[in-house]
């Protein structure tokens, strides 16, 4: 499959193999312990570094289990558990505040529990997409009363090789031309840096992206009447920047196309993990898929 750029075959092989292994682990986690089914349970919260409790709803477990100490939900704790586990040297005892303080971290969200915790790090930067008319890097007053930085992931204002870690949670499906954003993320990562992210994904290793909505030359959205996958269009997710209307989903990624195109962009590899931990309150059927894309050290 050609995407117009040279392909790192080893990157594709390693990335798809990692996704295949993650899918195998997903099947092991399909059954959730009864004590977590619509019940309040205690767990060790890696974000607050303390014991916490939360109610785990079978209606949508990834979005439930809100922590009494950090207000994180299952999906967010999965990301932070993987981040802390990797950057703290894969030790069994993990805690977000123990991350190296010299890290330059960029979060593509400037709100919520993860942002509030990471904002104590001196090298931390966060942003939101404010509007098409805003200048990348400019500051704006948000609905919740705080000034936030505007960035368009397709044209970031940061210099090359700025950050050690970049985070995004359920963001890229809302970006038209998301591979432009992935190229920009790679550009601003330092050599050896990582991009840690979650996104709605068809995880089958032969799956291609499904386009649900697009923009025409005038920037007006139009929707596919009948996507070949059977997915309905348009789809919207909740968004604190647009709480009344939500934000449109432009595409659902397919593992094969996504991982292959990331290799063509120049990523060294992408590691995928199904994160599931009763001890850390990361409990959902199949676990939570978290991906970590690496930029080569040289």
PDB file of C-alpha atoms in Angstrom:
ATOM      1  CA  UNK A   1       0.000   0.000   0.000  1.00  0.00           C
ATOM      2  CA  UNK A   2       1.529   3.288  -1.102  1.00  0.00           C
ATOM      3  CA  UNK A   3       0.858   6.622   0.583  1.00  0.00           C
ATOM      4  CA  UNK A   4       3.314   8.684  -1.464  1.00  0.00           C
ATOM      5  CA  UNK A   5       6.210   8.545   0.990  1.00  0.00           C
ATOM      6  CA  UNK A   6       9.005   6.086   1.732  1.00  0.00           C
ATOM      7  CA  UNK A   7       7.926   3.396   4.180  1.00  0.00           C
ATOM      8  CA  UNK A   8       9.975   2.101   7.088  1.00  0.00           C
ATOM      9  CA  UNK A   9       9.128  -1.594   6.847  1.00  0.00           C
ATOM     10  CA  UNK A  10      10.533  -2.360  10.303  1.00  0.00           C
ATOM     11  CA  UNK A  11       8.384   0.379  11.817  1.00  0.00           C
ATOM     12  CA  UNK A  12       5.274  -1.067  10.177  1.00  0.00           C
ATOM     13  CA  UNK A  13       6.121  -4.600  11.262  1.00  0.00           C
ATOM     14  CA  UNK A  14       6.799  -3.632  14.891  1.00  0.00           C
ATOM     15  CA  UNK A  15       3.792  -1.316  15.135  1.00  0.00           C
ATOM     16  CA  UNK A  16       1.312  -3.828  13.705  1.00  0.00           C
ATOM     17  CA  UNK A  17       2.793  -6.620  15.823  1.00  0.00           C
ATOM     18  CA  UNK A  18       2.306  -4.491  18.939  1.00  0.00           C
ATOM     19  CA  UNK A  19      -1.321  -3.805  17.954  1.00  0.00           C
ATOM     20  CA  UNK A  20      -1.899  -7.513  17.337  1.00  0.00           C
ATOM     21  CA  UNK A  21      -0.590  -8.307  20.826  1.00  0.00           C
ATOM     22  CA  UNK A  22      -2.787  -5.598  22.319  1.00  0.00           C
ATOM     23  CA  UNK A  23      -5.804  -7.171  20.629  1.00  0.00           C
ATOM     24  CA  UNK A  24      -4.877 -10.544  22.118  1.00  0.00           C
ATOM     25  CA  UNK A  25      -4.735  -8.977  25.578  1.00  0.00           C
ATOM     26  CA  UNK A  26      -8.068  -7.252  24.995  1.00  0.00           C
ATOM     27  CA  UNK A  27      -9.724 -10.641  24.695  1.00  0.00           C
ATOM     28  CA  UNK A  28      -8.301 -11.602  28.108  1.00  0.00           C
ATOM     29  CA  UNK A  29      -9.942  -8.594  29.776  1.00  0.00           C
ATOM     30  CA  UNK A  30     -13.472  -8.889  28.381  1.00  0.00           C
ATOM     31  CA  UNK A  31     -14.950 -10.051  31.689  1.00  0.00           C
ATOM     32  CA  UNK A  32     -15.077  -7.355  34.360  1.00  0.00           C
ATOM     33  CA  UNK A  33     -15.126  -8.515  38.017  1.00  0.00           C
ATOM     34  CA  UNK A  34     -18.634  -8.354  39.473  1.00  0.00           C
ATOM     35  CA  UNK A  35     -17.535  -6.019  42.259  1.00  0.00           C
ATOM     36  CA  UNK A  36     -16.834  -3.337  39.606  1.00  0.00           C
ATOM     37  CA  UNK A  37     -20.187  -3.657  37.827  1.00  0.00           C
ATOM     38  CA  UNK A  38     -22.230  -0.594  38.823  1.00  0.00           C
ATOM     39  CA  UNK A  39     -20.501  -0.533  42.188  1.00  0.00           C
ATOM     40  CA  UNK A  40     -18.288   1.868  44.146  1.00  0.00           C
ATOM     41  CA  UNK A  41     -14.778   0.466  44.569  1.00  0.00           C
ATOM     42  CA  UNK A  42     -11.459   1.558  46.094  1.00  0.00           C
ATOM     43  CA  UNK A  43      -8.212   1.671  44.132  1.00  0.00           C
ATOM     44  CA  UNK A  44      -4.789   3.326  44.095  1.00  0.00           C
ATOM     45  CA  UNK A  45      -4.981   6.436  41.916  1.00  0.00           C
ATOM     46  CA  UNK A  46      -1.694   6.951  40.055  1.00  0.00           C
ATOM     47  CA  UNK A  47      -2.615  10.569  39.292  1.00  0.00           C
ATOM     48  CA  UNK A  48      -3.243  11.689  42.882  1.00  0.00           C
ATOM     49  CA  UNK A  49      -0.749   9.138  44.299  1.00  0.00           C
ATOM     50  CA  UNK A  50      -3.268   8.066  46.940  1.00  0.00           C
ATOM     51  CA  UNK A  51      -6.118   5.672  47.577  1.00  0.00           C
ATOM     52  CA  UNK A  52      -9.414   6.694  46.028  1.00  0.00           C
ATOM     53  CA  UNK A  53     -12.843   5.310  45.220  1.00  0.00           C
ATOM     54  CA  UNK A  54     -15.251   5.664  42.330  1.00  0.00           C
ATOM     55  CA  UNK A  55     -18.406   4.200  40.847  1.00  0.00           C
ATOM     56  CA  UNK A  56     -17.872   2.005  37.779  1.00  0.00           C
ATOM     57  CA  UNK A  57     -20.858   2.039  35.422  1.00  0.00           C
ATOM     58  CA  UNK A  58     -21.478  -0.851  33.051  1.00  0.00           C
ATOM     59  CA  UNK A  59     -23.174   1.609  30.675  1.00  0.00           C
ATOM     60  CA  UNK A  60     -19.758   2.999  29.652  1.00  0.00           C
ATOM     61  CA  UNK A  61     -16.958   1.915  31.961  1.00  0.00           C
ATOM     62  CA  UNK A  62     -14.192   3.791  30.097  1.00  0.00           C
ATOM     63  CA  UNK A  63     -15.947   7.051  30.966  1.00  0.00           C
ATOM     64  CA  UNK A  64     -16.851   6.105  34.549  1.00  0.00           C
ATOM     65  CA  UNK A  65     -15.046   5.370  37.820  1.00  0.00           C
ATOM     66  CA  UNK A  66     -14.535   9.052  38.624  1.00  0.00           C
ATOM     67  CA  UNK A  67     -11.826   9.220  41.272  1.00  0.00           C
ATOM     68  CA  UNK A  68     -12.653  10.781  44.622  1.00  0.00           C
ATOM     69  CA  UNK A  69      -9.142  12.243  44.839  1.00  0.00           C
ATOM     70  CA  UNK A  70      -8.211  13.298  41.280  1.00  0.00           C
ATOM     71  CA  UNK A  71     -11.582  13.293  39.444  1.00  0.00           C
ATOM     72  CA  UNK A  72     -10.016  11.207  36.669  1.00  0.00           C
ATOM     73  CA  UNK A  73     -12.068   8.562  34.885  1.00  0.00           C
ATOM     74  CA  UNK A  74     -10.946   5.093  33.765  1.00  0.00           C
ATOM     75  CA  UNK A  75      -9.715   6.194  30.319  1.00  0.00           C
ATOM     76  CA  UNK A  76      -7.631   9.019  31.744  1.00  0.00           C
ATOM     77  CA  UNK A  77      -6.050   6.843  34.433  1.00  0.00           C
ATOM     78  CA  UNK A  78      -5.074   4.317  31.777  1.00  0.00           C
ATOM     79  CA  UNK A  79      -3.033   6.986  29.981  1.00  0.00           C
ATOM     80  CA  UNK A  80      -1.426   8.248  33.159  1.00  0.00           C
ATOM     81  CA  UNK A  81      -0.633   4.738  34.364  1.00  0.00           C
ATOM     82  CA  UNK A  82       1.169   3.992  31.108  1.00  0.00           C
ATOM     83  CA  UNK A  83       2.977   7.340  31.193  1.00  0.00           C
ATOM     84  CA  UNK A  84       4.119   6.932  34.795  1.00  0.00           C
ATOM     85  CA  UNK A  85       5.078   3.299  34.232  1.00  0.00           C
ATOM     86  CA  UNK A  86       7.272   4.126  31.218  1.00  0.00           C
ATOM     87  CA  UNK A  87       8.901   7.328  32.446  1.00  0.00           C
ATOM     88  CA  UNK A  88       9.524   6.066  35.979  1.00  0.00           C
ATOM     89  CA  UNK A  89      11.581   3.182  34.646  1.00  0.00           C
ATOM     90  CA  UNK A  90       8.863   0.487  34.553  1.00  0.00           C
ATOM     91  CA  UNK A  91       8.846   0.205  38.347  1.00  0.00           C
ATOM     92  CA  UNK A  92       5.901  -1.556  39.975  1.00  0.00           C
ATOM     93  CA  UNK A  93       5.274   1.455  42.221  1.00  0.00           C
ATOM     94  CA  UNK A  94       4.111   4.308  39.993  1.00  0.00           C
ATOM     95  CA  UNK A  95       2.989   7.832  40.814  1.00  0.00           C
ATOM     96  CA  UNK A  96       2.491  10.764  38.475  1.00  0.00           C
ATOM     97  CA  UNK A  97       4.222  13.279  40.728  1.00  0.00           C
ATOM     98  CA  UNK A  98       7.397  11.159  40.570  1.00  0.00           C
ATOM     99  CA  UNK A  99       7.887  11.884  36.868  1.00  0.00           C
ATOM    100  CA  UNK A 100      11.187  13.659  36.132  1.00  0.00           C
ATOM    101  CA  UNK A 101      10.551  17.343  36.832  1.00  0.00           C
ATOM    102  CA  UNK A 102      12.693  18.471  33.907  1.00  0.00           C
ATOM    103  CA  UNK A 103      10.378  16.989  31.294  1.00  0.00           C
ATOM    104  CA  UNK A 104       8.852  19.274  28.683  1.00  0.00           C
ATOM    105  CA  UNK A 105       5.245  18.081  28.389  1.00  0.00           C
ATOM    106  CA  UNK A 106       2.633  19.338  25.921  1.00  0.00           C
ATOM    107  CA  UNK A 107      -1.005  18.436  26.543  1.00  0.00           C
ATOM    108  CA  UNK A 108      -3.526  19.069  23.758  1.00  0.00           C
ATOM    109  CA  UNK A 109      -6.190  19.773  26.397  1.00  0.00           C
ATOM    110  CA  UNK A 110      -6.143  22.732  28.784  1.00  0.00           C
ATOM    111  CA  UNK A 111      -8.872  21.556  31.128  1.00  0.00           C
ATOM    112  CA  UNK A 112      -9.796  18.646  33.346  1.00  0.00           C
ATOM    113  CA  UNK A 113      -8.135  16.451  35.927  1.00  0.00           C
ATOM    114  CA  UNK A 114      -4.993  15.515  33.993  1.00  0.00           C
ATOM    115  CA  UNK A 115      -4.336  19.135  33.070  1.00  0.00           C
ATOM    116  CA  UNK A 116      -4.784  20.295  36.658  1.00  0.00           C
ATOM    117  CA  UNK A 117      -2.236  17.786  37.933  1.00  0.00           C
ATOM    118  CA  UNK A 118       0.376  18.223  35.195  1.00  0.00           C
ATOM    119  CA  UNK A 119       0.162  22.025  35.354  1.00  0.00           C
ATOM    120  CA  UNK A 120       2.368  21.867  38.462  1.00  0.00           C
ATOM    121  CA  UNK A 121       5.297  20.729  36.285  1.00  0.00           C
ATOM    122  CA  UNK A 122       7.591  23.625  35.277  1.00  0.00           C
ATOM    123  CA  UNK A 123       7.972  22.456  31.658  1.00  0.00           C
ATOM    124  CA  UNK A 124       4.265  21.895  31.035  1.00  0.00           C
ATOM    125  CA  UNK A 125       2.283  23.563  28.223  1.00  0.00           C
ATOM    126  CA  UNK A 126      -1.377  22.996  27.352  1.00  0.00           C
ATOM    127  CA  UNK A 127      -3.705  24.286  24.658  1.00  0.00           C
ATOM    128  CA  UNK A 128      -7.164  24.055  23.107  1.00  0.00           C
ATOM    129  CA  UNK A 129      -8.444  24.736  19.610  1.00  0.00           C
ATOM    130  CA  UNK A 130     -10.313  28.041  20.035  1.00  0.00           C
ATOM    131  CA  UNK A 131     -11.398  28.948  16.492  1.00  0.00           C
ATOM    132  CA  UNK A 132     -10.270  28.949  12.866  1.00  0.00           C
ATOM    133  CA  UNK A 133      -9.559  32.680  13.148  1.00  0.00           C
ATOM    134  CA  UNK A 134      -7.297  32.477  16.212  1.00  0.00           C
ATOM    135  CA  UNK A 135      -3.521  32.773  15.860  1.00  0.00           C
ATOM    136  CA  UNK A 136      -1.519  29.731  17.012  1.00  0.00           C
ATOM    137  CA  UNK A 137       0.091  30.547  20.348  1.00  0.00           C
ATOM    138  CA  UNK A 138      -2.386  33.313  21.225  1.00  0.00           C
ATOM    139  CA  UNK A 139      -4.224  33.429  24.565  1.00  0.00           C
ATOM    140  CA  UNK A 140      -8.014  33.515  24.967  1.00  0.00           C
ATOM    141  CA  UNK A 141     -10.524  33.592  27.806  1.00  0.00           C
ATOM    142  CA  UNK A 142     -12.274  30.222  28.047  1.00  0.00           C
ATOM    143  CA  UNK A 143     -15.869  29.566  29.075  1.00  0.00           C
ATOM    144  CA  UNK A 144     -14.669  28.336  32.464  1.00  0.00           C
ATOM    145  CA  UNK A 145     -13.036  31.686  33.283  1.00  0.00           C
ATOM    146  CA  UNK A 146      -9.352  30.907  32.641  1.00  0.00           C
ATOM    147  CA  UNK A 147      -7.064  32.044  29.865  1.00  0.00           C
ATOM    148  CA  UNK A 148      -6.035  29.257  27.527  1.00  0.00           C
ATOM    149  CA  UNK A 149      -3.568  28.965  24.688  1.00  0.00           C
ATOM    150  CA  UNK A 150      -4.869  28.362  21.165  1.00  0.00           C
ATOM    151  CA  UNK A 151      -3.082  25.822  18.989  1.00  0.00           C
ATOM    152  CA  UNK A 152      -4.064  24.124  15.757  1.00  0.00           C
ATOM    153  CA  UNK A 153      -2.375  20.724  15.758  1.00  0.00           C
ATOM    154  CA  UNK A 154      -1.999  20.977  11.993  1.00  0.00           C
ATOM    155  CA  UNK A 155       0.193  24.105  12.327  1.00  0.00           C
ATOM    156  CA  UNK A 156       1.710  24.305  15.791  1.00  0.00           C
ATOM    157  CA  UNK A 157       3.510  27.484  16.865  1.00  0.00           C
ATOM    158  CA  UNK A 158       6.307  25.636  18.710  1.00  0.00           C
ATOM    159  CA  UNK A 159       9.869  25.328  17.382  1.00  0.00           C
ATOM    160  CA  UNK A 160      11.225  21.987  16.212  1.00  0.00           C
ATOM    161  CA  UNK A 161      12.195  19.460  18.889  1.00  0.00           C
ATOM    162  CA  UNK A 162      10.561  21.246  21.844  1.00  0.00           C
ATOM    163  CA  UNK A 163       8.859  18.507  23.883  1.00  0.00           C
ATOM    164  CA  UNK A 164       9.794  15.222  25.539  1.00  0.00           C
ATOM    165  CA  UNK A 165       6.169  14.084  25.830  1.00  0.00           C
ATOM    166  CA  UNK A 166       2.984  15.036  23.963  1.00  0.00           C
ATOM    167  CA  UNK A 167      -0.441  13.899  25.155  1.00  0.00           C
ATOM    168  CA  UNK A 168      -3.823  13.739  23.467  1.00  0.00           C
ATOM    169  CA  UNK A 169      -6.966  11.970  24.629  1.00  0.00           C
ATOM    170  CA  UNK A 170      -9.776  11.456  22.101  1.00  0.00           C
ATOM    171  CA  UNK A 171      -8.646  14.450  20.012  1.00  0.00           C
ATOM    172  CA  UNK A 172      -7.420  13.391  16.566  1.00  0.00           C
ATOM    173  CA  UNK A 173     -10.755  12.013  15.376  1.00  0.00           C
ATOM    174  CA  UNK A 174     -12.023  15.615  15.495  1.00  0.00           C
ATOM    175  CA  UNK A 175      -9.338  17.025  13.198  1.00  0.00           C
ATOM    176  CA  UNK A 176      -9.772  17.231   9.427  1.00  0.00           C
ATOM    177  CA  UNK A 177      -6.548  16.056   7.763  1.00  0.00           C
ATOM    178  CA  UNK A 178      -5.302  14.382  10.968  1.00  0.00           C
ATOM    179  CA  UNK A 179      -2.088  13.159   9.369  1.00  0.00           C
ATOM    180  CA  UNK A 180      -0.998  16.791   9.031  1.00  0.00           C
ATOM    181  CA  UNK A 181      -1.419  16.976  12.811  1.00  0.00           C
ATOM    182  CA  UNK A 182       0.586  13.788  13.349  1.00  0.00           C
ATOM    183  CA  UNK A 183       3.392  15.245  11.212  1.00  0.00           C
ATOM    184  CA  UNK A 184       3.410  18.409  13.322  1.00  0.00           C
ATOM    185  CA  UNK A 185       3.460  16.406  16.551  1.00  0.00           C
ATOM    186  CA  UNK A 186       6.496  14.524  15.255  1.00  0.00           C
ATOM    187  CA  UNK A 187       8.194  17.799  14.310  1.00  0.00           C
ATOM    188  CA  UNK A 188       7.927  19.323  17.781  1.00  0.00           C
ATOM    189  CA  UNK A 189       8.943  16.149  19.636  1.00  0.00           C
ATOM    190  CA  UNK A 190      12.535  15.956  20.773  1.00  0.00           C
ATOM    191  CA  UNK A 191      14.615  13.034  19.470  1.00  0.00           C
ATOM    192  CA  UNK A 192      13.678  10.089  21.674  1.00  0.00           C
ATOM    193  CA  UNK A 193      10.408  11.779  22.640  1.00  0.00           C
ATOM    194  CA  UNK A 194       7.033  10.049  22.878  1.00  0.00           C
ATOM    195  CA  UNK A 195       3.491  10.841  21.823  1.00  0.00           C
ATOM    196  CA  UNK A 196       0.986   9.156  24.166  1.00  0.00           C
ATOM    197  CA  UNK A 197      -2.606   9.088  22.993  1.00  0.00           C
ATOM    198  CA  UNK A 198      -6.013   7.486  22.832  1.00  0.00           C
ATOM    199  CA  UNK A 199      -8.412   7.675  19.911  1.00  0.00           C
ATOM    200  CA  UNK A 200     -11.478   5.766  18.658  1.00  0.00           C
ATOM    201  CA  UNK A 201      -9.972   2.981  16.570  1.00  0.00           C
ATOM    202  CA  UNK A 202     -10.930  -0.058  14.544  1.00  0.00           C
ATOM    203  CA  UNK A 203      -8.133  -2.124  16.067  1.00  0.00           C
ATOM    204  CA  UNK A 204      -8.138  -4.977  13.550  1.00  0.00           C
ATOM    205  CA  UNK A 205      -4.657  -4.989  11.981  1.00  0.00           C
ATOM    206  CA  UNK A 206      -6.040  -4.933   8.426  1.00  0.00           C
ATOM    207  CA  UNK A 207      -8.505  -2.079   9.093  1.00  0.00           C
ATOM    208  CA  UNK A 208      -8.477   1.161   7.088  1.00  0.00           C
ATOM    209  CA  UNK A 209      -9.679   4.599   8.173  1.00  0.00           C
ATOM    210  CA  UNK A 210     -13.385   5.377   7.804  1.00  0.00           C
ATOM    211  CA  UNK A 211     -14.163   8.952   6.742  1.00  0.00           C
ATOM    212  CA  UNK A 212     -17.430  10.183   8.276  1.00  0.00           C
ATOM    213  CA  UNK A 213     -17.335  13.920   7.610  1.00  0.00           C
ATOM    214  CA  UNK A 214     -15.139  16.281   5.572  1.00  0.00           C
ATOM    215  CA  UNK A 215     -14.639  19.962   4.809  1.00  0.00           C
ATOM    216  CA  UNK A 216     -14.987  21.416   1.319  1.00  0.00           C
ATOM    217  CA  UNK A 217     -12.670  24.107  -0.088  1.00  0.00           C
ATOM    218  CA  UNK A 218     -14.696  26.802   1.693  1.00  0.00           C
ATOM    219  CA  UNK A 219     -14.377  25.057   5.062  1.00  0.00           C
ATOM    220  CA  UNK A 220     -18.010  23.914   5.091  1.00  0.00           C
ATOM    221  CA  UNK A 221     -18.616  20.465   6.558  1.00  0.00           C
ATOM    222  CA  UNK A 222     -20.355  17.757   4.593  1.00  0.00           C
ATOM    223  CA  UNK A 223     -21.072  14.189   5.702  1.00  0.00           C
ATOM    224  CA  UNK A 224     -20.877  10.844   3.988  1.00  0.00           C
ATOM    225  CA  UNK A 225     -24.385   9.552   3.413  1.00  0.00           C
ATOM    226  CA  UNK A 226     -23.509   5.878   3.805  1.00  0.00           C
ATOM    227  CA  UNK A 227     -19.979   5.108   5.010  1.00  0.00           C
ATOM    228  CA  UNK A 228     -18.939   1.670   3.763  1.00  0.00           C
ATOM    229  CA  UNK A 229     -18.367   0.483   7.339  1.00  0.00           C
ATOM    230  CA  UNK A 230     -21.997   1.025   8.284  1.00  0.00           C
ATOM    231  CA  UNK A 231     -21.050   3.721  10.822  1.00  0.00           C
ATOM    232  CA  UNK A 232     -23.532   6.579  10.914  1.00  0.00           C
ATOM    233  CA  UNK A 233     -22.548  10.122   9.979  1.00  0.00           C
ATOM    234  CA  UNK A 234     -22.394  12.700  11.334  1.00  0.00           C
ATOM    235  CA  UNK A 235     -21.245  11.778  14.823  1.00  0.00           C
ATOM    236  CA  UNK A 236     -20.570  14.223  17.659  1.00  0.00           C
ATOM    237  CA  UNK A 237     -18.681  13.961  20.945  1.00  0.00           C
ATOM    238  CA  UNK A 238     -18.949  16.163  24.007  1.00  0.00           C
ATOM    239  CA  UNK A 239     -16.606  19.155  24.042  1.00  0.00           C
ATOM    240  CA  UNK A 240     -16.062  21.713  26.860  1.00  0.00           C
ATOM    241  CA  UNK A 241     -15.308  24.358  24.220  1.00  0.00           C
ATOM    242  CA  UNK A 242     -18.712  23.725  22.573  1.00  0.00           C
ATOM    243  CA  UNK A 243     -20.885  22.199  25.305  1.00  0.00           C
ATOM    244  CA  UNK A 244     -24.161  22.974  23.524  1.00  0.00           C
ATOM    245  CA  UNK A 245     -23.368  21.412  20.155  1.00  0.00           C
ATOM    246  CA  UNK A 246     -20.454  19.077  20.765  1.00  0.00           C
ATOM    247  CA  UNK A 247     -17.692  18.480  18.213  1.00  0.00           C
ATOM    248  CA  UNK A 248     -17.923  16.494  14.991  1.00  0.00           C
ATOM    249  CA  UNK A 249     -16.037  13.238  14.402  1.00  0.00           C
ATOM    250  CA  UNK A 250     -14.305  13.466  11.029  1.00  0.00           C
ATOM    251  CA  UNK A 251     -12.932   9.935  10.925  1.00  0.00           C
ATOM    252  CA  UNK A 252     -12.625   6.658  12.768  1.00  0.00           C
ATOM    253  CA  UNK A 253      -9.091   5.375  12.364  1.00  0.00           C
ATOM    254  CA  UNK A 254      -8.244   1.868  11.200  1.00  0.00           C
ATOM    255  CA  UNK A 255      -5.157   0.277  12.734  1.00  0.00           C
ATOM    256  CA  UNK A 256      -3.439  -0.719   9.486  1.00  0.00           C
ATOM    257  CA  UNK A 257      -3.786   2.630   7.747  1.00  0.00           C
ATOM    258  CA  UNK A 258      -3.054   4.656  10.869  1.00  0.00           C
ATOM    259  CA  UNK A 259       0.086   2.793  11.904  1.00  0.00           C
ATOM    260  CA  UNK A 260       1.408   2.512   8.349  1.00  0.00           C
ATOM    261  CA  UNK A 261       0.964   6.211   7.660  1.00  0.00           C
ATOM    262  CA  UNK A 262       2.631   7.130  10.949  1.00  0.00           C
ATOM    263  CA  UNK A 263       5.657   5.155   9.796  1.00  0.00           C
ATOM    264  CA  UNK A 264       5.685   7.022   6.467  1.00  0.00           C
ATOM    265  CA  UNK A 265       5.657  10.306   8.412  1.00  0.00           C
ATOM    266  CA  UNK A 266       8.879   9.293  10.185  1.00  0.00           C
ATOM    267  CA  UNK A 267       7.863   7.848  13.558  1.00  0.00           C
ATOM    268  CA  UNK A 268      10.236   5.121  14.699  1.00  0.00           C
ATOM    269  CA  UNK A 269       7.399   2.845  15.900  1.00  0.00           C
ATOM    270  CA  UNK A 270       4.100   2.864  17.778  1.00  0.00           C
ATOM    271  CA  UNK A 271       3.600   0.679  20.845  1.00  0.00           C
ATOM    272  CA  UNK A 272      -0.002  -0.251  21.702  1.00  0.00           C
ATOM    273  CA  UNK A 273      -1.180  -1.507  25.079  1.00  0.00           C
ATOM    274  CA  UNK A 274      -4.527  -2.649  26.436  1.00  0.00           C
ATOM    275  CA  UNK A 275      -4.281  -1.162  29.921  1.00  0.00           C
ATOM    276  CA  UNK A 276      -6.239  -3.010  32.611  1.00  0.00           C
ATOM    277  CA  UNK A 277      -5.486  -2.843  36.328  1.00  0.00           C
ATOM    278  CA  UNK A 278      -7.882  -3.565  39.191  1.00  0.00           C
ATOM    279  CA  UNK A 279      -5.335  -2.155  41.655  1.00  0.00           C
ATOM    280  CA  UNK A 280      -5.187   1.189  39.803  1.00  0.00           C
ATOM    281  CA  UNK A 281      -8.900   1.482  38.992  1.00  0.00           C
ATOM    282  CA  UNK A 282      -8.413   0.953  35.262  1.00  0.00           C
ATOM    283  CA  UNK A 283     -11.257  -1.488  34.698  1.00  0.00           C
ATOM    284  CA  UNK A 284     -13.312  -1.768  31.506  1.00  0.00           C
ATOM    285  CA  UNK A 285     -14.298  -4.631  29.192  1.00  0.00           C
ATOM    286  CA  UNK A 286     -11.222  -5.315  27.051  1.00  0.00           C
ATOM    287  CA  UNK A 287      -9.179  -2.692  28.896  1.00  0.00           C
ATOM    288  CA  UNK A 288      -8.316   0.744  27.485  1.00  0.00           C
ATOM    289  CA  UNK A 289      -6.200   0.933  24.330  1.00  0.00           C
ATOM    290  CA  UNK A 290      -3.357   3.440  24.764  1.00  0.00           C
ATOM    291  CA  UNK A 291      -0.813   4.076  22.010  1.00  0.00           C
ATOM    292  CA  UNK A 292       2.703   5.435  22.414  1.00  0.00           C
ATOM    293  CA  UNK A 293       4.472   6.647  19.273  1.00  0.00           C
ATOM    294  CA  UNK A 294       8.253   7.040  19.438  1.00  0.00           C
ATOM    295  CA  UNK A 295      10.497   9.522  17.656  1.00  0.00           C
ATOM    296  CA  UNK A 296      13.934   8.134  16.891  1.00  0.00           C
ATOM    297  CA  UNK A 297      16.793   9.291  19.115  1.00  0.00           C
ATOM    298  CA  UNK A 298      18.871  10.353  16.100  1.00  0.00           C
TER     299      UNK A 298
END
